[in-house]
mmCIF file of C-alpha atoms in Angstrom:
data_model
loop_
_atom_site.group_PDB
_atom_site.id
_atom_site.type_symbol
_atom_site.label_atom_id
_atom_site.label_comp_id
_atom_site.label_asym_id
_atom_site.label_seq_id
_atom_site.Cartn_x
_atom_site.Cartn_y
_atom_site.Cartn_z
ATOM 1 C CA MET A 1 143.643 87.637 183.694
ATOM 2 C CA ASP A 2 140.247 88.541 185.183
ATOM 3 C CA TYR A 3 137.615 85.960 184.187
ATOM 4 C CA PHE A 4 134.817 87.573 186.211
ATOM 5 C CA ASP A 5 133.243 90.858 185.077
ATOM 6 C CA GLU A 6 131.977 93.854 187.033
ATOM 7 C CA THR A 7 128.633 92.207 187.772
ATOM 8 C CA TYR A 8 130.427 90.619 190.738
ATOM 9 C CA PRO A 9 131.478 92.731 193.758
ATOM 10 C CA GLU A 10 135.222 93.340 193.817
ATOM 11 C CA ASP A 11 135.930 91.209 196.896
ATOM 12 C CA ILE A 12 133.937 88.282 195.493
ATOM 13 C CA ARG A 13 135.641 88.710 192.108
ATOM 14 C CA ASP A 14 139.079 88.568 193.753
ATOM 15 C CA PHE A 15 138.070 85.470 195.703
ATOM 16 C CA LEU A 16 136.735 83.712 192.589
ATOM 17 C CA ASN A 17 139.866 84.552 190.571
ATOM 18 C CA SER A 18 142.023 83.183 193.374
ATOM 19 C CA LEU A 19 139.865 80.053 193.602
ATOM 20 C CA LEU A 20 140.038 79.622 189.823
ATOM 21 C CA LYS A 21 143.836 79.755 189.919
ATOM 22 C CA LYS A 22 143.970 77.167 192.702
ATOM 23 C CA ALA A 23 141.433 74.962 190.918
ATOM 24 C CA LEU A 24 143.645 74.987 187.822
ATOM 25 C CA GLY A 25 146.579 73.723 189.881
ATOM 26 C CA TRP A 26 144.437 71.061 191.528
ATOM 27 C CA ALA A 27 143.061 69.986 188.137
ATOM 28 C CA ARG A 28 146.596 69.515 186.782
ATOM 29 C CA ALA A 29 147.546 67.435 189.811
ATOM 30 C CA ALA A 30 144.319 65.436 189.445
ATOM 31 C CA SER A 31 145.140 64.765 185.785
ATOM 32 C CA THR A 32 148.462 63.229 186.821
ATOM 33 C CA VAL A 33 146.720 61.009 189.360
ATOM 34 C CA GLN A 34 144.158 59.989 186.725
ATOM 35 C CA ILE A 35 146.877 58.947 184.279
ATOM 36 C CA ILE A 36 148.736 56.816 186.825
ATOM 37 C CA THR A 37 145.521 55.248 188.110
ATOM 38 C CA SER A 38 144.274 54.604 184.557
ATOM 39 C CA CYS A 39 147.432 52.678 183.652
ATOM 40 C CA ILE A 40 146.948 50.411 186.656
ATOM 41 C CA GLY A 41 143.186 50.228 186.091
ATOM 42 C CA CYS A 42 143.528 49.184 182.444
ATOM 43 C CA PHE A 43 145.687 46.228 183.444
ATOM 44 C CA LEU A 44 143.277 45.238 186.222
ATOM 45 C CA ASN A 45 140.235 45.497 183.937
ATOM 46 C CA VAL A 46 141.826 43.362 181.216
ATOM 47 C CA PHE A 47 142.391 40.663 183.823
ATOM 48 C CA HIS A 48 138.886 41.285 185.225
ATOM 49 C CA VAL A 49 137.220 40.835 181.821
ATOM 50 C CA PHE A 50 139.314 37.719 181.157
ATOM 51 C CA ILE A 51 138.108 36.155 184.416
ATOM 52 C CA LEU A 52 134.480 37.116 183.810
ATOM 53 C CA PHE A 53 134.546 35.534 180.345
ATOM 54 C CA ARG A 54 135.560 32.180 181.786
ATOM 55 C CA LYS A 55 133.013 29.442 181.196
ATOM 56 C CA GLU A 56 132.178 29.239 184.902
ATOM 57 C CA LEU A 57 130.981 32.850 184.995
ATOM 58 C CA ARG A 58 129.880 34.075 181.583
ATOM 59 C CA SER A 59 126.697 32.013 181.298
ATOM 60 C CA HIS A 60 124.667 33.929 183.890
ATOM 61 C CA ALA A 61 122.702 37.155 183.550
ATOM 62 C CA THR A 62 124.179 39.092 186.472
ATOM 63 C CA ASN A 63 127.691 38.278 185.313
ATOM 64 C CA ILE A 64 126.953 39.641 181.831
ATOM 65 C CA LEU A 65 126.031 43.030 183.274
ATOM 66 C CA ILE A 66 129.272 43.007 185.276
ATOM 67 C CA ILE A 67 131.132 42.162 182.041
ATOM 68 C CA GLY A 68 129.482 45.171 180.380
ATOM 69 C CA ILE A 69 130.603 47.387 183.261
ATOM 70 C CA ALA A 70 134.151 46.022 183.025
ATOM 71 C CA ILE A 71 134.339 46.654 179.258
ATOM 72 C CA SER A 72 133.000 50.183 179.737
ATOM 73 C CA ASP A 73 135.525 50.856 182.496
ATOM 74 C CA PHE A 74 138.407 49.587 180.363
ATOM 75 C CA VAL A 75 137.591 51.855 177.408
ATOM 76 C CA TYR A 76 137.095 54.825 179.741
ATOM 77 C CA LEU A 77 140.535 54.284 181.291
ATOM 78 C CA LEU A 78 142.156 53.527 177.927
ATOM 79 C CA TYR A 79 141.322 57.055 176.786
ATOM 80 C CA TYR A 80 143.494 58.535 179.537
ATOM 81 C CA VAL A 81 146.290 56.026 178.957
ATOM 82 C CA ASP A 82 146.311 56.759 175.224
ATOM 83 C CA GLY A 83 146.496 60.509 175.762
ATOM 84 C CA ALA A 84 149.267 60.173 178.330
ATOM 85 C CA THR A 85 151.248 57.861 176.043
ATOM 86 C CA TRP A 86 151.202 60.302 173.135
ATOM 87 C CA ASP A 87 152.089 63.211 175.406
ATOM 88 C CA TRP A 88 155.047 61.218 176.732
ATOM 89 C CA LEU A 89 156.237 60.323 173.229
ATOM 90 C CA LYS A 90 156.004 63.936 172.115
ATOM 91 C CA SER A 91 157.870 65.142 175.179
ATOM 92 C CA GLY A 92 160.961 63.359 173.871
ATOM 93 C CA VAL A 93 161.063 65.565 170.765
ATOM 94 C CA PRO A 94 163.262 68.571 171.605
ATOM 95 C CA GLN A 95 162.086 70.874 168.822
ATOM 96 C CA ASP A 96 159.071 71.406 166.560
ATOM 97 C CA ILE A 97 156.619 68.508 166.676
ATOM 98 C CA PRO A 98 154.771 67.557 163.455
ATOM 99 C CA PRO A 99 150.953 67.492 163.676
ATOM 100 C CA ASP A 100 149.080 64.254 164.204
ATOM 101 C CA SER A 101 148.456 62.057 161.178
ATOM 102 C CA LEU A 102 144.966 61.480 159.784
ATOM 103 C CA ILE A 103 144.910 57.961 161.240
ATOM 104 C CA HIS A 104 145.804 59.255 164.689
ATOM 105 C CA GLN A 105 143.184 62.004 164.475
ATOM 106 C CA ILE A 106 140.527 59.423 163.584
ATOM 107 C CA TRP A 107 141.705 57.037 166.316
ATOM 108 C CA THR A 108 141.631 59.752 168.993
ATOM 109 C CA TRP A 109 138.190 60.902 167.903
ATOM 110 C CA VAL A 110 136.696 57.403 167.809
ATOM 111 C CA LEU A 111 138.253 56.564 171.176
ATOM 112 C CA PHE A 112 136.762 59.719 172.694
ATOM 113 C CA ILE A 113 133.321 58.867 171.279
ATOM 114 C CA PHE A 114 133.424 55.356 172.743
ATOM 115 C CA LYS A 115 134.824 56.650 176.036
ATOM 116 C CA ASP A 116 132.025 59.196 176.360
ATOM 117 C CA ALA A 117 129.308 56.701 175.424
ATOM 118 C CA LEU A 118 130.585 53.851 177.584
ATOM 119 C CA ARG A 119 131.087 56.075 180.626
ATOM 120 C CA ARG A 120 127.344 56.686 180.499
ATOM 121 C CA VAL A 121 126.710 52.974 179.922
ATOM 122 C CA SER A 122 128.678 52.004 183.033
ATOM 123 C CA SER A 123 126.566 54.302 185.209
ATOM 124 C CA TRP A 124 123.280 52.920 183.910
ATOM 125 C CA LEU A 125 124.433 49.294 184.023
ATOM 126 C CA GLY A 126 125.102 49.883 187.716
ATOM 127 C CA VAL A 127 121.450 50.889 188.053
ATOM 128 C CA PHE A 128 120.231 47.903 186.014
ATOM 129 C CA LEU A 129 122.457 45.536 188.003
ATOM 130 C CA ALA A 130 120.964 46.645 191.309
ATOM 131 C CA LEU A 131 117.424 46.807 189.902
ATOM 132 C CA THR A 132 117.668 43.331 188.375
ATOM 133 C CA ARG A 133 118.963 41.886 191.618
ATOM 134 C CA TYR A 134 116.170 43.601 193.546
ATOM 135 C CA LEU A 135 113.494 42.180 191.234
ATOM 136 C CA VAL A 136 115.009 38.687 191.299
ATOM 137 C CA ILE A 137 115.040 38.598 195.099
ATOM 138 C CA LYS A 138 111.565 40.123 195.458
ATOM 139 C CA PHE A 139 109.810 38.209 192.667
ATOM 140 C CA GLY A 140 112.057 35.153 192.369
ATOM 141 C CA THR A 141 109.110 32.757 192.324
ATOM 142 C CA LYS A 142 107.274 34.525 189.498
ATOM 143 C CA THR A 143 107.372 33.048 186.004
ATOM 144 C CA TRP A 144 108.059 36.342 184.214
ATOM 145 C CA ILE A 145 111.202 36.989 186.254
ATOM 146 C CA LYS A 146 112.936 34.149 184.400
ATOM 147 C CA VAL A 147 113.323 36.489 181.415
ATOM 148 C CA LEU A 148 115.638 38.704 183.487
ATOM 149 C CA MET A 149 117.626 35.648 184.534
ATOM 150 C CA LYS A 150 118.664 34.822 180.957
ATOM 151 C CA PRO A 151 122.133 35.892 179.706
ATOM 152 C CA GLU A 152 120.567 36.924 176.395
ATOM 153 C CA THR A 153 118.466 39.530 178.203
ATOM 154 C CA SER A 154 121.546 41.048 179.826
ATOM 155 C CA TRP A 155 123.423 41.171 176.505
ATOM 156 C CA LYS A 156 120.437 42.888 174.871
ATOM 157 C CA LEU A 157 120.282 45.364 177.744
ATOM 158 C CA PHE A 158 123.996 46.117 177.437
ATOM 159 C CA PHE A 159 123.953 46.703 173.680
ATOM 160 C CA SER A 160 120.672 48.651 173.787
ATOM 161 C CA THR A 161 122.097 50.958 176.444
ATOM 162 C CA PHE A 162 125.314 51.333 174.458
ATOM 163 C CA PHE A 163 123.579 52.259 171.192
ATOM 164 C CA PHE A 164 121.301 54.751 172.953
ATOM 165 C CA SER A 165 124.299 56.311 174.681
ATOM 166 C CA LEU A 166 126.191 56.395 171.378
ATOM 167 C CA VAL A 167 123.335 58.348 169.776
ATOM 168 C CA VAL A 168 123.469 60.861 172.645
ATOM 169 C CA THR A 169 127.229 61.252 172.201
ATOM 170 C CA MET A 170 126.868 61.787 168.455
ATOM 171 C CA ILE A 171 124.450 64.675 169.068
ATOM 172 C CA ASN A 172 127.520 66.640 170.071
ATOM 173 C CA GLN A 173 130.309 64.865 168.189
ATOM 174 C CA GLY A 174 128.352 64.900 164.925
ATOM 175 C CA ARG A 175 129.008 68.626 164.612
ATOM 176 C CA TYR A 176 132.744 68.054 164.206
ATOM 177 C CA THR A 177 134.784 67.082 161.173
ATOM 178 C CA ILE A 178 138.447 66.433 160.398
ATOM 179 C CA MET A 179 139.832 69.138 158.128
ATOM 180 C CA GLU A 180 143.064 69.117 156.121
ATOM 181 C CA TYR A 181 144.911 72.406 155.715
ATOM 182 C CA LYS A 182 146.136 72.620 152.130
ATOM 183 C CA LYS A 183 149.352 74.452 152.978
ATOM 184 C CA GLY A 184 150.331 71.658 155.330
ATOM 185 C CA TRP A 185 152.710 72.077 158.235
ATOM 186 C CA LYS A 186 156.263 73.352 157.925
ATOM 187 C CA PRO A 187 158.815 73.354 160.746
ATOM 188 C CA ASP A 188 160.404 76.595 161.829
ATOM 189 C CA GLU A 189 163.505 77.540 159.847
ATOM 190 C CA SER A 190 165.570 77.358 163.015
ATOM 191 C CA CYS A 191 164.595 73.707 163.519
ATOM 192 C CA ALA A 192 167.592 71.629 162.409
ATOM 193 C CA MET A 193 166.065 68.176 162.809
ATOM 194 C CA PHE A 194 164.103 68.403 159.513
ATOM 195 C CA PRO A 195 165.540 68.592 155.970
ATOM 196 C CA PRO A 196 165.015 71.883 154.079
ATOM 197 C CA ASN A 197 161.556 72.487 152.561
ATOM 198 C CA THR A 198 159.957 69.741 154.663
ATOM 199 C CA THR A 199 156.154 69.773 154.641
ATOM 200 C CA TYR A 200 153.786 67.499 156.551
ATOM 201 C CA PRO A 201 150.051 67.008 155.978
ATOM 202 C CA TYR A 202 148.131 68.976 158.587
ATOM 203 C CA PHE A 203 144.851 67.502 159.879
ATOM 204 C CA GLU A 204 142.752 68.873 162.706
ATOM 205 C CA ARG A 205 139.374 68.081 164.240
ATOM 206 C CA VAL A 206 137.292 71.239 163.989
ATOM 207 C CA GLN A 207 133.671 72.328 164.177
ATOM 208 C CA ASN A 208 131.921 71.719 160.868
ATOM 209 C CA PRO A 209 131.532 75.089 159.060
ATOM 210 C CA ILE A 210 128.183 73.934 157.673
ATOM 211 C CA LEU A 211 126.736 74.099 161.199
ATOM 212 C CA ASP A 212 128.269 77.455 162.169
ATOM 213 C CA ASN A 213 124.930 78.903 163.267
ATOM 214 C CA TYR A 214 124.009 75.897 165.406
ATOM 215 C CA HIS A 215 127.137 74.898 167.342
ATOM 216 C CA LEU A 216 126.225 76.739 170.538
ATOM 217 C CA LYS A 217 122.636 75.477 170.514
ATOM 218 C CA ILE A 218 123.750 71.891 169.877
ATOM 219 C CA SER A 219 126.333 72.128 172.654
ATOM 220 C CA GLN A 220 123.767 73.514 175.095
ATOM 221 C CA LYS A 221 121.174 70.845 174.273
ATOM 222 C CA PHE A 222 123.761 68.084 174.519
ATOM 223 C CA LEU A 223 125.062 69.268 177.890
ATOM 224 C CA LEU A 224 121.511 69.398 179.258
ATOM 225 C CA ILE A 225 120.759 65.857 178.036
ATOM 226 C CA ASP A 226 124.150 64.567 179.142
ATOM 227 C CA GLY A 227 123.886 66.286 182.513
ATOM 228 C CA PHE A 228 120.433 64.785 183.059
ATOM 229 C CA LEU A 229 121.634 61.284 182.122
ATOM 230 C CA LYS A 230 124.651 61.632 184.413
ATOM 231 C CA ILE A 231 122.767 62.969 187.426
ATOM 232 C CA THR A 232 119.810 60.548 187.188
ATOM 233 C CA PRO A 233 121.642 57.302 188.153
ATOM 234 C CA PRO A 234 122.968 58.765 191.439
ATOM 235 C CA ILE A 235 119.369 59.607 192.357
ATOM 236 C CA PHE A 236 118.394 55.944 191.921
ATOM 237 C CA TYR A 237 121.390 54.440 193.752
ATOM 238 C CA PRO A 238 120.334 55.230 197.369
ATOM 239 C CA PHE A 239 116.818 53.872 196.827
ATOM 240 C CA LEU A 240 118.154 50.732 195.160
ATOM 241 C CA ALA A 241 120.712 50.182 197.916
ATOM 242 C CA VAL A 242 118.077 50.530 200.647
ATOM 243 C CA GLY A 243 115.669 48.327 198.684
ATOM 244 C CA LEU A 244 118.315 45.626 198.270
ATOM 245 C CA ILE A 245 119.169 45.682 201.964
ATOM 246 C CA LEU A 246 115.499 45.326 202.927
ATOM 247 C CA GLN A 247 114.927 42.526 200.412
ATOM 248 C CA LEU A 248 118.085 40.794 201.602
ATOM 249 C CA MET A 249 116.789 40.799 205.179
ATOM 250 C CA LYS A 250 113.420 39.415 204.052
ATOM 251 C CA ALA A 251 115.058 36.793 201.838
ATOM 252 C CA ARG A 252 117.239 35.543 204.682
ATOM 253 C CA ASP A 253 114.170 34.935 206.826
ATOM 254 C CA GLY A 254 111.906 33.607 204.071
ATOM 255 C CA ARG A 255 114.324 31.335 202.205
ATOM 256 C CA ARG A 256 116.541 29.996 204.970
ATOM 257 C CA ILE A 257 114.462 26.835 205.238
ATOM 258 C CA LEU A 258 114.251 26.313 201.465
ATOM 259 C CA MET A 259 117.938 26.885 200.623
ATOM 260 C CA ARG A 260 121.054 24.852 201.355
ATOM 261 C CA LYS A 261 123.596 26.563 203.574
ATOM 262 C CA ASP A 262 126.046 27.138 200.709
ATOM 263 C CA GLU A 263 123.301 28.598 198.480
ATOM 264 C CA GLU A 264 122.226 30.954 201.258
ATOM 265 C CA HIS A 265 125.804 32.138 201.761
ATOM 266 C CA GLU A 266 126.320 32.742 198.042
ATOM 267 C CA MET A 267 123.021 34.624 197.732
ATOM 268 C CA LEU A 268 124.134 36.869 200.582
ATOM 269 C CA HIS A 269 127.563 37.378 199.036
ATOM 270 C CA ILE A 270 126.357 38.419 195.580
ATOM 271 C CA THR A 271 123.691 40.711 197.041
ATOM 272 C CA ARG A 272 126.300 42.329 199.277
ATOM 273 C CA LEU A 273 128.554 42.675 196.234
ATOM 274 C CA ILE A 274 125.869 44.548 194.314
ATOM 275 C CA ILE A 275 125.013 46.696 197.346
ATOM 276 C CA CYS A 276 128.683 47.691 197.717
ATOM 277 C CA MET A 277 128.954 48.446 193.990
ATOM 278 C CA THR A 278 125.763 50.517 194.177
ATOM 279 C CA ILE A 279 127.092 52.569 197.091
ATOM 280 C CA ALA A 280 130.430 53.041 195.293
ATOM 281 C CA TYR A 281 128.616 54.208 192.156
ATOM 282 C CA PHE A 282 126.685 56.735 194.241
ATOM 283 C CA LEU A 283 129.829 58.152 195.862
ATOM 284 C CA ALA A 284 131.745 58.380 192.572
ATOM 285 C CA GLU A 285 128.996 59.462 190.185
ATOM 286 C CA THR A 286 127.003 61.981 192.237
ATOM 287 C CA PRO A 287 129.592 64.823 192.431
ATOM 288 C CA VAL A 288 130.450 64.500 188.729
ATOM 289 C CA GLY A 289 126.788 64.361 187.737
ATOM 290 C CA ILE A 290 126.069 67.557 189.670
ATOM 291 C CA SER A 291 129.082 69.353 188.158
ATOM 292 C CA TYR A 292 128.096 68.332 184.614
ATOM 293 C CA PHE A 293 124.565 69.550 185.198
ATOM 294 C CA CYS A 294 125.848 72.892 186.549
ATOM 295 C CA LEU A 295 128.131 73.228 183.525
ATOM 296 C CA SER A 296 125.198 72.632 181.181
ATOM 297 C CA VAL A 297 123.278 75.458 182.874
ATOM 298 C CA LEU A 298 126.223 77.889 182.649
ATOM 299 C CA ILE A 299 126.975 77.312 178.945
ATOM 300 C CA GLY A 300 125.769 80.292 176.929
ATOM 301 C CA ASP A 301 125.595 82.651 179.920
ATOM 302 C CA GLU A 302 127.675 85.689 178.985
ATOM 303 C CA HIS A 303 128.238 86.480 182.666
ATOM 304 C CA GLY A 304 129.140 82.875 183.522
ATOM 305 C CA TYR A 305 132.382 82.693 181.534
ATOM 306 C CA GLY A 306 134.591 82.522 184.616
ATOM 307 C CA LEU A 307 132.230 80.130 186.377
ATOM 308 C CA GLN A 308 132.366 77.824 183.352
ATOM 309 C CA PHE A 309 136.140 77.562 183.741
ATOM 310 C CA LEU A 310 135.797 77.008 187.493
ATOM 311 C CA VAL A 311 133.150 74.290 187.170
ATOM 312 C CA ASN A 312 135.143 72.667 184.356
ATOM 313 C CA TYR A 313 138.248 72.474 186.566
ATOM 314 C CA ILE A 314 136.153 71.093 189.422
ATOM 315 C CA THR A 315 134.736 68.469 187.044
ATOM 316 C CA ILE A 316 138.273 67.430 186.066
ATOM 317 C CA ILE A 317 139.145 67.057 189.750
ATOM 318 C CA LEU A 318 136.002 65.032 190.476
ATOM 319 C CA ASN A 319 136.710 62.778 187.484
ATOM 320 C CA THR A 320 139.540 61.378 189.584
ATOM 321 C CA PHE A 321 136.939 59.550 191.670
ATOM 322 C CA LEU A 322 135.435 58.063 188.497
ATOM 323 C CA VAL A 323 138.852 56.862 187.352
ATOM 324 C CA ILE A 324 139.559 55.258 190.725
ATOM 325 C CA HIS A 325 136.070 53.748 190.826
ATOM 326 C CA SER A 326 136.477 52.311 187.316
ATOM 327 C CA SER A 327 139.741 50.680 188.378
ATOM 328 C CA ILE A 328 138.575 48.787 191.463
ATOM 329 C CA HIS A 329 135.479 46.815 190.431
ATOM 330 C CA CYS A 330 137.591 43.665 190.251
ATOM 331 C CA PHE A 331 138.371 44.025 193.965
ATOM 332 C CA PHE A 332 134.664 44.127 194.805
ATOM 333 C CA CYS A 333 134.196 40.841 192.952
ATOM 334 C CA PHE A 334 137.326 39.284 194.458
ATOM 335 C CA PHE A 335 136.526 40.056 198.079
ATOM 336 C CA LEU A 336 132.758 39.523 197.917
ATOM 337 C CA SER A 337 132.345 36.588 195.503
ATOM 338 C CA SER A 338 133.696 33.170 196.401
ATOM 339 C CA GLU A 339 133.080 31.913 192.860
ATOM 340 C CA TYR A 340 135.171 34.749 191.412
ATOM 341 C CA ARG A 341 138.027 33.797 193.750
ATOM 342 C CA LYS A 342 137.577 30.135 192.889
ATOM 343 C CA THR A 343 137.782 30.916 189.166
ATOM 344 C CA ILE A 344 141.025 32.844 189.689
ATOM 345 C CA GLY A 345 142.332 29.974 191.797
ATOM 346 C CA SER A 346 141.548 27.425 189.090
ATOM 347 C CA LEU A 347 143.293 29.630 186.531
ATOM 348 C CA PHE A 348 146.521 29.406 188.526
ATOM 349 C CA GLY A 349 146.130 25.714 189.295
ATOM 350 C CA CYS A 350 144.740 26.148 192.796
ATOM 351 C CA THR A 351 141.794 24.042 193.920
ATOM 352 C CA THR A 352 139.110 24.859 196.440
ATOM 353 C CA SER A 353 136.786 22.657 198.400
ATOM 354 C CA ARG A 354 133.395 21.909 196.955
ATOM 355 C CA ASN A 355 131.973 22.109 200.461
ATOM 356 C CA GLY A 356 130.962 25.624 201.426
ATOM 357 C CA VAL A 357 130.261 28.832 199.663
ATOM 358 C CA GLY A 358 132.338 27.926 196.639
ATOM 359 C CA SER A 359 129.853 25.381 195.325
ATOM 360 C CA SER A 360 127.858 27.847 193.246
ATOM 361 C CA ARG A 361 128.982 28.125 189.629
ATOM 362 C CA ASN A 362 128.290 31.820 189.154
ATOM 363 C CA LEU A 363 128.454 35.166 190.867
ATOM 364 C CA SER A 364 124.753 34.832 191.510
ATOM 365 C CA THR A 365 122.708 31.826 192.450
ATOM 366 C CA SER A 366 119.546 33.488 191.249
ATOM 367 C CA SER A 367 120.487 35.128 187.998
#
């Protein structure tokens, strides 16, 4: 099938059709990688959240933002695991497969809404995490900075970001509804695994007929807003990373005399942790943000039909980096935070010395 019309020269059209076919194959392979990685990532994030909610860690502002990121990552990965699980269960049915029940339709829809909203939340919490750390290091002696150092502030920031992101998601998802087909679903007569005259209720998530004249406009507006919100954090990440590095260098010179050796080490460790997370966010989020923004521009272009498919497949491929990134935050904390390692050690009955970098009771000595 030719997805590119005569507005393209023939040689370019042939190249784009060939690229589209290859992109489809790569997208399918990427989907398999995403499913496998998501299964591992879900397990790791459950353990990650459990560790972060331990008494030693959950009472500090920086840790709360990391908890919010971990929860967002878990829900994002759960969406892929859920879809893969149902596909696997259905693959065991040799003949006609009944449609999904109403409960399953609702569950899948709600899970998608939360996945979409929390994916956005994770990106912005990465920005807030780096920004908060930057402000704490730069203005640590100021009275007003103590507000940012309170766990309550971080919880408010997390939930405020989530509700805002949820509203953005519902701009698009609010135009859908779950419809029941009155005739129901009947298996093919040749299907022997069902009794005669078997009928199942048939539910499907469809575009709301009431908004028939507005679906395209809503979709276009949503993609523009979503693309902007996805591409904005990657723009901030390099500046925040550079700012943190510069502030870290200044802090080492300015606070070395005022801080104990263990406090200095822990301050360096948590700042390095946030710098590494910021760089990882930039590498994972930037390509996807650009592809989403390009897709939002192409929607509604009658000559961009083939390009929409191509960019969509590329977005699926690039989502692999998001899935991997969402699965490995626990490793950043493990390798760069002595307190995180100490908490895991205490969970398994291991003890660590109170002399050294493990003396701090949180991921951050300053927040």
